[in-house]
Coordinates of N, CA and C in Angstrom, one line a residue:
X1 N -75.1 207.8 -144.6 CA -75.5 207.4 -145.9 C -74.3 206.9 -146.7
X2 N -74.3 205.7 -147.4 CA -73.8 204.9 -147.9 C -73.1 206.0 -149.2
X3 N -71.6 206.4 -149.7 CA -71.3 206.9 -151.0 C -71.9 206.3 -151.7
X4 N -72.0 207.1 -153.3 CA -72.4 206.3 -154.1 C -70.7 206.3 -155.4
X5 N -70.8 204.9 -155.8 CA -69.5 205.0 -157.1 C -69.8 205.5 -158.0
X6 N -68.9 206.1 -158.6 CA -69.2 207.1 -159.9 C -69.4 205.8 -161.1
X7 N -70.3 206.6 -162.3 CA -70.3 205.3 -163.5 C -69.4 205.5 -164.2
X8 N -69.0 204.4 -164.6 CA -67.9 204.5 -165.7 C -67.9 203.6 -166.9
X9 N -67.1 204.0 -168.2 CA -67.2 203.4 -169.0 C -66.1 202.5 -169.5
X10 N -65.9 201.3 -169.7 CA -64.5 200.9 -169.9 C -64.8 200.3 -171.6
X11 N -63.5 200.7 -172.0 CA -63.4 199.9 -173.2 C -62.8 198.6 -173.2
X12 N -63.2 197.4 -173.4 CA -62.7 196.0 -173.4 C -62.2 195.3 -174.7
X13 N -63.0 195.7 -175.6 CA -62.3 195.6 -177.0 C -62.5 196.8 -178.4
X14 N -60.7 196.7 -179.0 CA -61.3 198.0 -179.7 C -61.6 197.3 -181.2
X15 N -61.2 198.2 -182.4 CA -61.7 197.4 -183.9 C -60.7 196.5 -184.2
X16 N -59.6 196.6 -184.0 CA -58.5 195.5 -184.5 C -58.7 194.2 -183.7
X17 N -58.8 194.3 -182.5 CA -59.4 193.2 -181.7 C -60.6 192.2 -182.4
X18 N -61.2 193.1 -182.8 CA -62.9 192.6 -183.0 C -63.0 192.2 -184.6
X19 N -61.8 192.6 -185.0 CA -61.4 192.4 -186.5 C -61.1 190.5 -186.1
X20 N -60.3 190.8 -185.5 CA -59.5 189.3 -185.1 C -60.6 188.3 -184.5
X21 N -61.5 188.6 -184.0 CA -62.9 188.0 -183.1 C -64.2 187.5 -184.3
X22 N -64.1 188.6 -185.8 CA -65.0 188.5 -186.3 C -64.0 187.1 -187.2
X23 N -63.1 186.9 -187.2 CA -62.4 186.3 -187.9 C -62.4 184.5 -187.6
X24 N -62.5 184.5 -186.5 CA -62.7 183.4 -186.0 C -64.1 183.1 -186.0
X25 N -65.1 183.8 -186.1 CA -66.3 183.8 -185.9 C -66.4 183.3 -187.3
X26 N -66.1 183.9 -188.3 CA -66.0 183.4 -189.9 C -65.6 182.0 -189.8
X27 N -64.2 181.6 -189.5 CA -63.6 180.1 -189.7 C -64.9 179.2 -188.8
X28 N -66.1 179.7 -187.6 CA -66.6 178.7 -187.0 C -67.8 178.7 -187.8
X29 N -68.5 179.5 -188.8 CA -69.4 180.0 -189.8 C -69.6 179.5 -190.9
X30 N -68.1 178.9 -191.4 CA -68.1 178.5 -192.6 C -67.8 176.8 -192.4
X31 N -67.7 176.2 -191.1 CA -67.9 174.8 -190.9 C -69.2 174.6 -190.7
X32 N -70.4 175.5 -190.4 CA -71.2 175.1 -190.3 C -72.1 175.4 -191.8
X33 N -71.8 176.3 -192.6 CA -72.3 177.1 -193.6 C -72.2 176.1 -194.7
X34 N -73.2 175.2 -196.0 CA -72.5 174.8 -197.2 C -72.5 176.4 -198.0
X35 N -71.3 175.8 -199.2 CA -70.9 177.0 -199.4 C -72.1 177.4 -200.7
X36 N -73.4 176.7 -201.0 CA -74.4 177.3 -202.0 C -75.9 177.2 -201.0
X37 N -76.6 177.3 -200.5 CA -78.0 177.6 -200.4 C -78.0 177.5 -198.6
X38 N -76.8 178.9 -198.6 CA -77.2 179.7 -197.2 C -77.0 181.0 -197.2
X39 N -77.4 181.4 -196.4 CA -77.7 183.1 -196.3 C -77.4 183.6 -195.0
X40 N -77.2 184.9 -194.4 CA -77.5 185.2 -193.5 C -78.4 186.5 -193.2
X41 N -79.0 186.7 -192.0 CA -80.1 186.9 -191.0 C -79.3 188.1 -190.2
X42 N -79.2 189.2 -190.7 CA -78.8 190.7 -189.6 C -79.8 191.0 -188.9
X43 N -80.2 190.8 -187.9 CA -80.9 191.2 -186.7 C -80.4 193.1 -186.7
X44 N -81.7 193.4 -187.2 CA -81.7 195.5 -186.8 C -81.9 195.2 -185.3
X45 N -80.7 196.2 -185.0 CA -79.7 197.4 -185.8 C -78.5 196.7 -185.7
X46 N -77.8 196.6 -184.7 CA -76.3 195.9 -185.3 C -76.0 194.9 -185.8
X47 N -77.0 194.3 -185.6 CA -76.6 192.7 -186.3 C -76.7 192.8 -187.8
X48 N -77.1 193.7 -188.5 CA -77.0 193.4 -190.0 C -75.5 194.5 -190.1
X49 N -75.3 195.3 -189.5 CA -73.4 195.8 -190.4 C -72.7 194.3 -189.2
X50 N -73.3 193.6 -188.6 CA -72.4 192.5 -188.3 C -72.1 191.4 -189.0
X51 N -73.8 191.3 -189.4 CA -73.5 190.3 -190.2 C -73.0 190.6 -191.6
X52 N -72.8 192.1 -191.9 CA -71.8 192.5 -193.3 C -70.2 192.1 -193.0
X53 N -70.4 192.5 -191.9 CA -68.5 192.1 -191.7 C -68.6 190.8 -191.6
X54 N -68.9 190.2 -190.9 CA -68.7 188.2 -191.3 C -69.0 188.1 -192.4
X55 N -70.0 188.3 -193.1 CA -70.0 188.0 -194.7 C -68.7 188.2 -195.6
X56 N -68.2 189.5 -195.0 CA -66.5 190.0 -196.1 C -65.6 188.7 -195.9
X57 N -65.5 188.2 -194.7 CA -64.6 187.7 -193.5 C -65.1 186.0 -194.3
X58 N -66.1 185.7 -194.5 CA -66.5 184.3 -194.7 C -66.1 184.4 -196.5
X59 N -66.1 185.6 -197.4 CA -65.9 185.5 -198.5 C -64.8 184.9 -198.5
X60 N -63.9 185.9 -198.2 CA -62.8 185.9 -198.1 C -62.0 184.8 -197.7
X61 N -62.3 184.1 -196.8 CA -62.1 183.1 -196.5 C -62.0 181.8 -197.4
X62 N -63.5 181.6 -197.5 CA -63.7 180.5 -198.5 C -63.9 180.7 -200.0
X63 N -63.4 182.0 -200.4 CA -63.4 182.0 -202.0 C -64.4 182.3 -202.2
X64 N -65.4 182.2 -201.8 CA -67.2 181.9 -202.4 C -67.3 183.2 -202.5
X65 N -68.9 183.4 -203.3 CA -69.1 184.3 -203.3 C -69.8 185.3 -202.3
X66 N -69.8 186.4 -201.9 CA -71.1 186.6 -200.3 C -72.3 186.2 -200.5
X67 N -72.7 186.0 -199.0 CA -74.0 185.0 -199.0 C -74.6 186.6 -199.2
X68 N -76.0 186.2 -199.3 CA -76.5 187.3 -199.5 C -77.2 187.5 -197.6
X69 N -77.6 189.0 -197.2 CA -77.7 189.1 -196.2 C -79.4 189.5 -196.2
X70 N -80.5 188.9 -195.2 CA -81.9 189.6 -195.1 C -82.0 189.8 -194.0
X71 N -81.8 191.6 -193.5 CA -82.1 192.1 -192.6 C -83.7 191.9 -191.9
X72 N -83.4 191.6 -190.5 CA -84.8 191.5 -189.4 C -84.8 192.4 -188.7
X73 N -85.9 193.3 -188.4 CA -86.3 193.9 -187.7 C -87.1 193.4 -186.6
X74 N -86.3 193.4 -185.0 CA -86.8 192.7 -183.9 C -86.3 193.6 -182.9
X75 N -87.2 193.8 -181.9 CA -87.0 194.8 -180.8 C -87.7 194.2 -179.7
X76 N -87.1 194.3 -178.1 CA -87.8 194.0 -176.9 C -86.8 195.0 -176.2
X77 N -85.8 195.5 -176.0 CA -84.9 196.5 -175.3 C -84.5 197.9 -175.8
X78 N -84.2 198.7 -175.3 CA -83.6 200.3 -175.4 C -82.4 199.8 -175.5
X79 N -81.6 200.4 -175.9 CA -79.6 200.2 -175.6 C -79.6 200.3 -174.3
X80 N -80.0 200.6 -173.6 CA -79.7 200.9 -172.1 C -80.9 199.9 -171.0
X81 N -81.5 199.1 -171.9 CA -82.0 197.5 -171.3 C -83.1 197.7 -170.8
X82 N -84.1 199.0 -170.8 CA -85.1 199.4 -170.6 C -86.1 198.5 -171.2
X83 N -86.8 197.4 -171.2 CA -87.9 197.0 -171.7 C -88.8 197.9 -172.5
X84 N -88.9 197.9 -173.7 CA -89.5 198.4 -174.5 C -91.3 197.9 -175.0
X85 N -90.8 196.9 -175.5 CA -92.5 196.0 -175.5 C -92.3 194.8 -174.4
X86 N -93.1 194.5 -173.9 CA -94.0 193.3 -173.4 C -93.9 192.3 -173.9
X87 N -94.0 191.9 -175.0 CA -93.6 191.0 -175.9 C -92.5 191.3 -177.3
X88 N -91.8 190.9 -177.3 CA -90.5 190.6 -178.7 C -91.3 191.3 -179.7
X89 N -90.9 192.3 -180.2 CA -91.7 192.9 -181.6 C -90.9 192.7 -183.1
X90 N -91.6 191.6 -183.7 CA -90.9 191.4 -185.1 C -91.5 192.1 -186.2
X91 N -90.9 192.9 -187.4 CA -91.2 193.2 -188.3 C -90.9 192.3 -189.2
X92 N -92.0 191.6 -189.9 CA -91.8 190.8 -191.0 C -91.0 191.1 -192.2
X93 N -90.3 190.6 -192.8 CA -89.0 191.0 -194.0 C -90.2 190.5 -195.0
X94 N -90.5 191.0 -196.3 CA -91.6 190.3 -197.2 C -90.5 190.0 -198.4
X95 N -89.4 189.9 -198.5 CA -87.9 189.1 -198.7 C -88.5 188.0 -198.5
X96 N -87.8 187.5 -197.8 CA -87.8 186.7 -196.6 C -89.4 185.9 -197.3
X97 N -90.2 186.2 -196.9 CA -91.6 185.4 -197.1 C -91.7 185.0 -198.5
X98 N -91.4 185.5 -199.1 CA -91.0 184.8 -200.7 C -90.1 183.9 -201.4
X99 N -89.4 183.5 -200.1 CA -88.0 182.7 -200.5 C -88.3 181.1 -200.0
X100 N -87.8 180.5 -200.8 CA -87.9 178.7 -200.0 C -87.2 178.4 -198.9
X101 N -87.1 178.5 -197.8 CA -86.1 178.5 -196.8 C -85.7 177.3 -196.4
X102 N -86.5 176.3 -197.1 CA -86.8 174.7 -196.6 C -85.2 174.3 -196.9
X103 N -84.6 174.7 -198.2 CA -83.7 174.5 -198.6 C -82.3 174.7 -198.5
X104 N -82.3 176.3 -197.3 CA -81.3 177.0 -197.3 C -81.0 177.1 -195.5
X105 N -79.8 177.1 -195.6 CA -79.1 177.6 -194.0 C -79.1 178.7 -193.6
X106 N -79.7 179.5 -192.6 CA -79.5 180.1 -192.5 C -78.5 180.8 -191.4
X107 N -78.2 181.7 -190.9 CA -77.3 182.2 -189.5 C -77.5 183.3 -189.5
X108 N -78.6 183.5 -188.4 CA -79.3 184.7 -187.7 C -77.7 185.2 -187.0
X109 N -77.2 186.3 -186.7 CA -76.5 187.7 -186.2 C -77.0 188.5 -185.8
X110 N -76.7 188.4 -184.4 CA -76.9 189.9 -183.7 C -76.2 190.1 -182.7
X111 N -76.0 191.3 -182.0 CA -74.8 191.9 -181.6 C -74.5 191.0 -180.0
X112 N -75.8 191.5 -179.2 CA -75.4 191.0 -178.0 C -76.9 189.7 -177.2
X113 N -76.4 188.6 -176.9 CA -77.3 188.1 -176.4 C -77.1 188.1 -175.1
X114 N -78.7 188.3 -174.8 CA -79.0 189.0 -173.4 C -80.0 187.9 -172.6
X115 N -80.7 188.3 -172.6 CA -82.0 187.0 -172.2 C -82.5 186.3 -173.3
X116 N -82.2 186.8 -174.3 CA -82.9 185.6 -175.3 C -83.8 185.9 -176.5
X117 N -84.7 186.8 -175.7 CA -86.1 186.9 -176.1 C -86.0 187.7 -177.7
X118 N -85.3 188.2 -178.5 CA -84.5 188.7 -179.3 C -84.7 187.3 -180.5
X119 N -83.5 186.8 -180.2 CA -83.1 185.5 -180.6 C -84.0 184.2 -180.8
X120 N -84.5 183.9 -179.8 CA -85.4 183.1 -180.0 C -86.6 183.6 -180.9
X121 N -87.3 185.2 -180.6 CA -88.2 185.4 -181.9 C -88.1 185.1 -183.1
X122 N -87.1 185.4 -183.1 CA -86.1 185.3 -184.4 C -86.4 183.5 -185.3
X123 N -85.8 182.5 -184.6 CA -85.5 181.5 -184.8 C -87.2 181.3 -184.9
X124 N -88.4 181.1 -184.1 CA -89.3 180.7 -184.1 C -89.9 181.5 -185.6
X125 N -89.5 182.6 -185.7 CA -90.4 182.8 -187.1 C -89.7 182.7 -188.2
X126 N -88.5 182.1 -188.1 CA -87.6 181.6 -189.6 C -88.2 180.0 -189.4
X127 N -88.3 179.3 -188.3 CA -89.4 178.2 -188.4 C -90.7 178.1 -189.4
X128 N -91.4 179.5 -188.9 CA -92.6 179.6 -189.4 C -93.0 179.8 -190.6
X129 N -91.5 180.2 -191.1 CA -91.4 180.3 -192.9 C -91.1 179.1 -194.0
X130 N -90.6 178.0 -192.5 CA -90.2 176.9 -193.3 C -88.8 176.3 -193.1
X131 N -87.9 177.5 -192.4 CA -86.9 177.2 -192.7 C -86.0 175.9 -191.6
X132 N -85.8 175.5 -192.1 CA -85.3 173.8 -191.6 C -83.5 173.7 -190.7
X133 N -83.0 174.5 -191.2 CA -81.6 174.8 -190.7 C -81.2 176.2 -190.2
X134 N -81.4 176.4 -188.9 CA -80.8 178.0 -188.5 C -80.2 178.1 -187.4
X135 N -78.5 178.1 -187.6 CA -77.8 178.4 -186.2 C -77.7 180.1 -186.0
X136 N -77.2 180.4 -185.0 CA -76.8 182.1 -184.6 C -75.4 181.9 -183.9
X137 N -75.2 183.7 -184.6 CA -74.4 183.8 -184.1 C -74.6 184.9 -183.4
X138 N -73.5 185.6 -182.0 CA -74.2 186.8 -181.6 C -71.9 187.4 -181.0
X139 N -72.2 188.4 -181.6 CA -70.8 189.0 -180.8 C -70.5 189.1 -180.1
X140 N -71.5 189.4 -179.0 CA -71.3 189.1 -176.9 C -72.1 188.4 -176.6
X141 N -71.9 187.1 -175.9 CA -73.3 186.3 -175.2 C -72.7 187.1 -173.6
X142 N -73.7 187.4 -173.1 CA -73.7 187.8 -171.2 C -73.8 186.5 -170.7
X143 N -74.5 185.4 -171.2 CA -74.7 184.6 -170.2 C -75.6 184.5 -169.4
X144 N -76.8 185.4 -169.4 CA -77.4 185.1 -168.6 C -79.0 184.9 -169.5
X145 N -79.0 184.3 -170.1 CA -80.5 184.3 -171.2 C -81.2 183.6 -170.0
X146 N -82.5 183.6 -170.0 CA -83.8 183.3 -170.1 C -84.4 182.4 -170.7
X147 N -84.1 182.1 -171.9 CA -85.1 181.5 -172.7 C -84.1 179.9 -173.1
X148 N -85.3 179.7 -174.3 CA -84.5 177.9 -174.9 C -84.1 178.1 -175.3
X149 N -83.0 178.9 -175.9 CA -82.2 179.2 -176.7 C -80.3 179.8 -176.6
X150 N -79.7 179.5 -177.8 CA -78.3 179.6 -177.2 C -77.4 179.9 -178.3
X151 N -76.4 180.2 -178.4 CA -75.7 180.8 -179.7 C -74.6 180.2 -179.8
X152 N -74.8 179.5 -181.5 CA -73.9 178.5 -182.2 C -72.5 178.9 -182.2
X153 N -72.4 180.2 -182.5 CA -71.3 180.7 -182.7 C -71.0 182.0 -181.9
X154 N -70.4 182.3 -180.8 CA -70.0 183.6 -180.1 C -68.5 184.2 -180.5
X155 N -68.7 184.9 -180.3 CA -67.6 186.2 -180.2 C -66.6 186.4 -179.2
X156 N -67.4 186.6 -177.6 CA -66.5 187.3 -177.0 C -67.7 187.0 -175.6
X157 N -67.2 186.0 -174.8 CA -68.2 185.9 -174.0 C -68.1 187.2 -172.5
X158 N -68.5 187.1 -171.9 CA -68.9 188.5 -171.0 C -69.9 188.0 -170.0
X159 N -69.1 187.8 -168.4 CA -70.1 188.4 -167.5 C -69.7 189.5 -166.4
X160 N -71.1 190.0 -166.4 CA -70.9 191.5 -166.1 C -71.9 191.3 -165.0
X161 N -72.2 192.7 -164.1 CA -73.1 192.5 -163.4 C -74.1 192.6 -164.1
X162 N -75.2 192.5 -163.5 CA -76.8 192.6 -164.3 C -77.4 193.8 -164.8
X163 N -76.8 195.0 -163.9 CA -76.9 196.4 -164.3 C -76.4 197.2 -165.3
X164 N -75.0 196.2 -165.0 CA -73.8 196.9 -166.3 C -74.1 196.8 -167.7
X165 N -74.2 197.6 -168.5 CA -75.1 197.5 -170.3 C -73.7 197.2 -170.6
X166 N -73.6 196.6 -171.8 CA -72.8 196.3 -172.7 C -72.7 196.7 -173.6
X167 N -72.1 197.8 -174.7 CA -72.5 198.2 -176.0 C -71.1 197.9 -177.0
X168 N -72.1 197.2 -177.8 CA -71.6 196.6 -179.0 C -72.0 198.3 -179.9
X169 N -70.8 198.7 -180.3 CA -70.4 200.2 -180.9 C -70.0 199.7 -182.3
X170 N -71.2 199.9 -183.6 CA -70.9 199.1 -184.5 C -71.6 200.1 -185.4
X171 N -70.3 200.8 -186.2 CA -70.4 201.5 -187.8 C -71.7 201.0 -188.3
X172 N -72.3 201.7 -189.0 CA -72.8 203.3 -189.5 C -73.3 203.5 -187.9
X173 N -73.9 202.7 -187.3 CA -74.7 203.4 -185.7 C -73.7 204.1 -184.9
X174 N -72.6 204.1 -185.3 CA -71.5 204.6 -183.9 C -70.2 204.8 -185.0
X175 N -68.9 206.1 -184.3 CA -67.9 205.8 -185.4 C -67.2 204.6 -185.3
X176 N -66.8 204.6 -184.0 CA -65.6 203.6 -183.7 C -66.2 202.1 -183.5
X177 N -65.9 201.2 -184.1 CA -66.2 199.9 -184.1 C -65.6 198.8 -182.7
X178 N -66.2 198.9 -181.4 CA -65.7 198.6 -180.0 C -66.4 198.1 -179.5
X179 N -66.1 197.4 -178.2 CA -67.2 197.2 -177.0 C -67.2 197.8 -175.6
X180 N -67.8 198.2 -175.0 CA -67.6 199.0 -173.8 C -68.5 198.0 -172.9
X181 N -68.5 198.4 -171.5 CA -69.3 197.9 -170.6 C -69.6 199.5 -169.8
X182 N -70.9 199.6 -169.9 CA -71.1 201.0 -169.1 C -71.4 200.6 -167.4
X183 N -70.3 200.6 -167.0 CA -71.0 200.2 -165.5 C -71.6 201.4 -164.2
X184 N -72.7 201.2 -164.0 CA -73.6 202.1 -163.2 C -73.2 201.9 -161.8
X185 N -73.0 203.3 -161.1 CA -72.8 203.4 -160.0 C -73.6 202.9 -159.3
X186 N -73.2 202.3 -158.2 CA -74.3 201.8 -157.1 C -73.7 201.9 -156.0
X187 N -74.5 202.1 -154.9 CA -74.3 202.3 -152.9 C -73.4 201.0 -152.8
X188 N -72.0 201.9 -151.7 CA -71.4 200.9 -151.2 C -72.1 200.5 -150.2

């Protein structure tokens, strides 16, 4: 019988790193951002304290004032990549449904793109609202999406095996602000 490798967890970036990551994510945010009638789009759960730190990072930056941020609620995965629904599950913002979007830019944020199915919900129902302009950004693309869809602005690209989870470790959800890759043992 084949050993099996033990799992392990590595850290690949810590918070000063990701300070420096969100920073450039800001400078590629605000070429695409005008600096009055855009907003951004925190994808629950990490993507909205993500998209709070690029907001500080984009203030800061261009003097402006912060965009304002309208958290989405969208789920198809466990942290641990378990398929959860069948289909992308969005919770409607009723924010969001009251706002003219025809007008405004928006930049969906979320932590890690994976297959897609996330992301693309996303974009198809900020369509459905009206809204005319929406790039994303996401802090890890894997690279291996699924879907028509792709992210304007990345972070920190990453390919891993297909097993290996990725965790974007992102304040209030976690203390330490990091990325790990949990890689799962498997038969030599």
């Amino acid at each position: 019988m084949a050993p099996l490798i033990a799992s392990q967890r590595l850290r690949l970036y810590d918070s000063d790193e990701l300070d420096g990551v969100l920073q450039a994510m800001a400078h590629q945010a605000a070429a695409l951002l005008p600096p009055t009638q855009a907003a951004l789009i925190g994808i629950q759960r990490r993507g909205e304290p993500l998209a709070q730190r690029l907001q500080q990072h984009l203030s800061r930056l261009t003097g402006q004032p912060e965009l304002p941020i309208y958290p989405l609620k969208v789920k198809r995965y466990a942290d641990d990549l378990k398929v959860l629904h069948a289909h992308t599950e969005l919770t409607e913002n009723p924010v969001l449904i009251g706002l003219d979007l025809s007008n405004t830019t928006l930049l969906v944020v979320d932590d890690v793109l994976f297959e897609g199915h996330s992301l693309l919900r996303t974009c198809a129902y900020l369509a459905q609202l009206g809204a005319r302009r929406v790039y994303t950004a996401v802090l890890v693309d894997r690279h291996v999406c699924q879907q028509p869809i792709r992210a304007d602005i990345v972070g920190v690209h990453l390919q891993v095996a297909a097993q290996d989870i990725v965790e974007c470790n992102v304040p209030p959800y976690e203390t330490e602000f990091c990325i790990e890759v949990w890689r799962h043992g498997a038969a030599r």
